[in-house]
Amino acid sequence: MAMPNLPQSLSMNAPFGPGPGAPAPGGSAAAAAAGPPASKDRKMASAEQLVLDLCNPDLRENALLELSKKRELFQDLAPLLWNSVGTIAALLQEIIFIYPVLSPPNLTPAQSNRVCNALALLQCVASHPDTRMLFLKAHIPLYLYPFLNTGSKTRPFEYLRLTSLGVIGALVKVDDTEMGSELSKTVATFIVQKILLDDLGLDYICTTAERFYAVGRVLNHMVGALAEQPSSRLLKHIIRCYLRLADNPRACDALRGCLPEMLRDGTFNACLREDPTTRRWLQQLLSIVAVNRVPGLQAGGGFDHML
């Protein structure tokens, strides 16, 4: 896979933190009296050192572990990761290093844990409002597709897939109201679509009721949001995801009960007026879910009995 161009901030931003010898604001007496801010400063200094350690191959594994465990304690860790020189490149190195053991599947638990620690830090970047759009514009989600497209059911691979899905989930938060949220949701939905278009990906999503309904809830929420702020680009990917899910008999059976009513009642007719391809996909989807139930699934053969 060709590496996308990374933003200039990775190589051109000034070093983080105060320069050598820079005095603390307010003087040492004020800092001593402050109490909690001093503790916060110590935490941030610890985070900065660990981020620096990510660029040292000999210290990286421990830094990945410590940062992933303590990432909730470090405010603004995401901007620190993004703006520090070489850090995102180091995290991408961890991801690329795993590619050769994906097929044939030879991923060890130790390798899985290490790359998942790197993914946890990328999830931190993907979920922060100051770095989410930069994360998307650098096309970093594309690096995760090989992980999501694996078929091995061993624990290291399951852990890898679930952690990768967590990064994608951070891009499609339902309460995201920032500018550019349509782009983040479109990119994340496109990645889900790519997973579903692969037979192994479709089987993985539809193997359990929990996975199917997790994807279904996200798609359903986005359809509801589009009723208020229509986007033909995002709607196109959502409909294609539903249409692909309908290729799985159990998922198709479940869609008859959970497909959003707004896709059935003409809510998006105006939005799709200039998009004959998506209109055709929607009509095809509605035709598939409108037919009689699959005979083999009438007696609890769908997802209901699995919940």
Short mmCIF file of N, CA and C in Angstrom, two decimals, residues 43-44 46-47 50-51 63-81 113 116-128 159 162-163 166-167 170:
data_model
loop_
_atom_site.label_atom_id
_atom_site.label_comp_id
_atom_site.label_asym_id
_atom_site.label_seq_id
_atom_site.Cartn_x
_atom_site.Cartn_y
_atom_site.Cartn_z
N LYS A 43 2.29 15.66 35.26
CA LYS A 43 1.67 14.66 34.37
C LYS A 43 1.99 14.98 32.91
N MET A 44 1.90 16.26 32.57
CA MET A 44 2.16 16.64 31.19
C MET A 44 3.62 16.41 30.83
N SER A 46 5.50 14.14 32.08
CA SER A 46 5.62 12.69 31.90
C SER A 46 5.11 12.27 30.53
N ALA A 47 3.98 12.84 30.11
CA ALA A 47 3.42 12.52 28.79
C ALA A 47 4.38 12.94 27.70
N LEU A 50 7.25 10.50 27.40
CA LEU A 50 6.82 9.24 26.79
C LEU A 50 6.61 9.41 25.29
N VAL A 51 6.08 10.56 24.89
CA VAL A 51 5.90 10.81 23.46
C VAL A 51 7.26 10.90 22.77
N ALA A 63 6.90 2.93 25.97
CA ALA A 63 6.15 4.18 25.81
C ALA A 63 4.74 3.92 25.29
N LEU A 64 4.62 3.00 24.33
CA LEU A 64 3.29 2.63 23.81
C LEU A 64 2.40 2.09 24.93
N LEU A 65 2.97 1.22 25.75
CA LEU A 65 2.19 0.62 26.83
C LEU A 65 1.75 1.66 27.84
N GLU A 66 2.68 2.51 28.28
CA GLU A 66 2.36 3.49 29.31
C GLU A 66 1.38 4.55 28.81
N LEU A 67 1.57 5.02 27.61
CA LEU A 67 0.66 6.04 27.07
C LEU A 67 -0.73 5.48 26.84
N SER A 68 -0.81 4.25 26.34
CA SER A 68 -2.14 3.67 26.08
C SER A 68 -2.88 3.43 27.38
N LYS A 69 -2.16 3.06 28.44
CA LYS A 69 -2.81 2.82 29.73
C LYS A 69 -3.26 4.12 30.39
N LYS A 70 -2.49 5.18 30.19
CA LYS A 70 -2.73 6.42 30.92
C LYS A 70 -3.29 7.54 30.04
N ARG A 71 -3.73 7.18 28.83
CA ARG A 71 -4.12 8.25 27.90
C ARG A 71 -5.28 9.09 28.40
N GLU A 72 -6.14 8.51 29.26
CA GLU A 72 -7.26 9.28 29.80
C GLU A 72 -6.78 10.31 30.82
N LEU A 73 -5.60 10.11 31.37
CA LEU A 73 -5.08 11.02 32.39
C LEU A 73 -4.42 12.25 31.79
N PHE A 74 -4.02 12.14 30.52
CA PHE A 74 -3.27 13.21 29.88
C PHE A 74 -4.21 14.05 29.01
N GLN A 75 -4.55 15.24 29.49
CA GLN A 75 -5.37 16.13 28.68
C GLN A 75 -4.55 16.61 27.48
N ASP A 76 -5.23 16.73 26.37
CA ASP A 76 -4.58 17.20 25.14
C ASP A 76 -3.44 16.31 24.68
N LEU A 77 -3.55 15.02 24.99
CA LEU A 77 -2.54 14.09 24.49
C LEU A 77 -2.60 14.02 22.96
N ALA A 78 -3.79 14.09 22.40
CA ALA A 78 -3.93 13.97 20.95
C ALA A 78 -3.16 15.06 20.20
N PRO A 79 -3.32 16.34 20.54
CA PRO A 79 -2.52 17.36 19.85
C PRO A 79 -1.02 17.17 20.08
N LEU A 80 -0.66 16.69 21.26
CA LEU A 80 0.75 16.44 21.54
C LEU A 80 1.29 15.35 20.63
N LEU A 81 0.53 14.27 20.46
CA LEU A 81 0.95 13.19 19.57
C LEU A 81 1.06 13.68 18.13
N ASN A 113 -0.76 -7.16 21.05
CA ASN A 113 -0.83 -6.20 22.14
C ASN A 113 -0.08 -4.91 21.79
N CYS A 116 -1.89 -2.92 19.09
CA CYS A 116 -3.14 -2.38 19.63
C CYS A 116 -2.88 -1.19 20.55
N ASN A 117 -1.75 -1.18 21.22
CA ASN A 117 -1.39 0.01 22.00
C ASN A 117 -1.17 1.20 21.08
N ALA A 118 -0.55 0.96 19.92
CA ALA A 118 -0.38 2.05 18.94
C ALA A 118 -1.75 2.50 18.41
N LEU A 119 -2.64 1.55 18.16
CA LEU A 119 -3.98 1.89 17.67
C LEU A 119 -4.76 2.68 18.71
N ALA A 120 -4.56 2.38 19.98
CA ALA A 120 -5.25 3.12 21.04
C ALA A 120 -4.84 4.59 21.01
N LEU A 121 -3.58 4.85 20.71
CA LEU A 121 -3.13 6.25 20.61
C LEU A 121 -3.70 6.92 19.37
N LEU A 122 -3.82 6.17 18.28
CA LEU A 122 -4.46 6.73 17.08
C LEU A 122 -5.94 7.01 17.33
N GLN A 123 -6.59 6.17 18.13
CA GLN A 123 -7.99 6.43 18.48
C GLN A 123 -8.10 7.74 19.26
N CYS A 124 -7.13 7.99 20.12
CA CYS A 124 -7.10 9.24 20.87
C CYS A 124 -7.04 10.43 19.91
N VAL A 125 -6.22 10.32 18.87
CA VAL A 125 -6.10 11.39 17.87
C VAL A 125 -7.38 11.51 17.07
N ALA A 126 -7.98 10.36 16.71
CA ALA A 126 -9.20 10.36 15.89
C ALA A 126 -10.40 10.96 16.61
N SER A 127 -10.39 10.90 17.94
CA SER A 127 -11.56 11.35 18.70
C SER A 127 -11.44 12.79 19.17
N HIS A 128 -10.27 13.41 19.03
CA HIS A 128 -10.07 14.77 19.54
C HIS A 128 -10.50 15.80 18.49
N TYR A 159 -8.69 -9.27 18.82
CA TYR A 159 -8.30 -8.07 19.55
C TYR A 159 -7.88 -6.97 18.59
N LEU A 162 -11.08 -5.57 16.81
CA LEU A 162 -11.92 -4.77 17.69
C LEU A 162 -11.28 -3.42 17.99
N THR A 163 -9.96 -3.43 18.21
CA THR A 163 -9.28 -2.16 18.48
C THR A 163 -9.30 -1.27 17.25
N GLY A 166 -12.53 0.38 16.98
CA GLY A 166 -12.63 1.48 17.93
C GLY A 166 -12.12 2.79 17.34
N VAL A 167 -11.07 2.70 16.53
CA VAL A 167 -10.56 3.90 15.87
C VAL A 167 -11.61 4.43 14.89
N ALA A 170 -14.49 6.11 16.60
CA ALA A 170 -14.21 7.47 17.08
C ALA A 170 -14.49 8.51 16.02
#
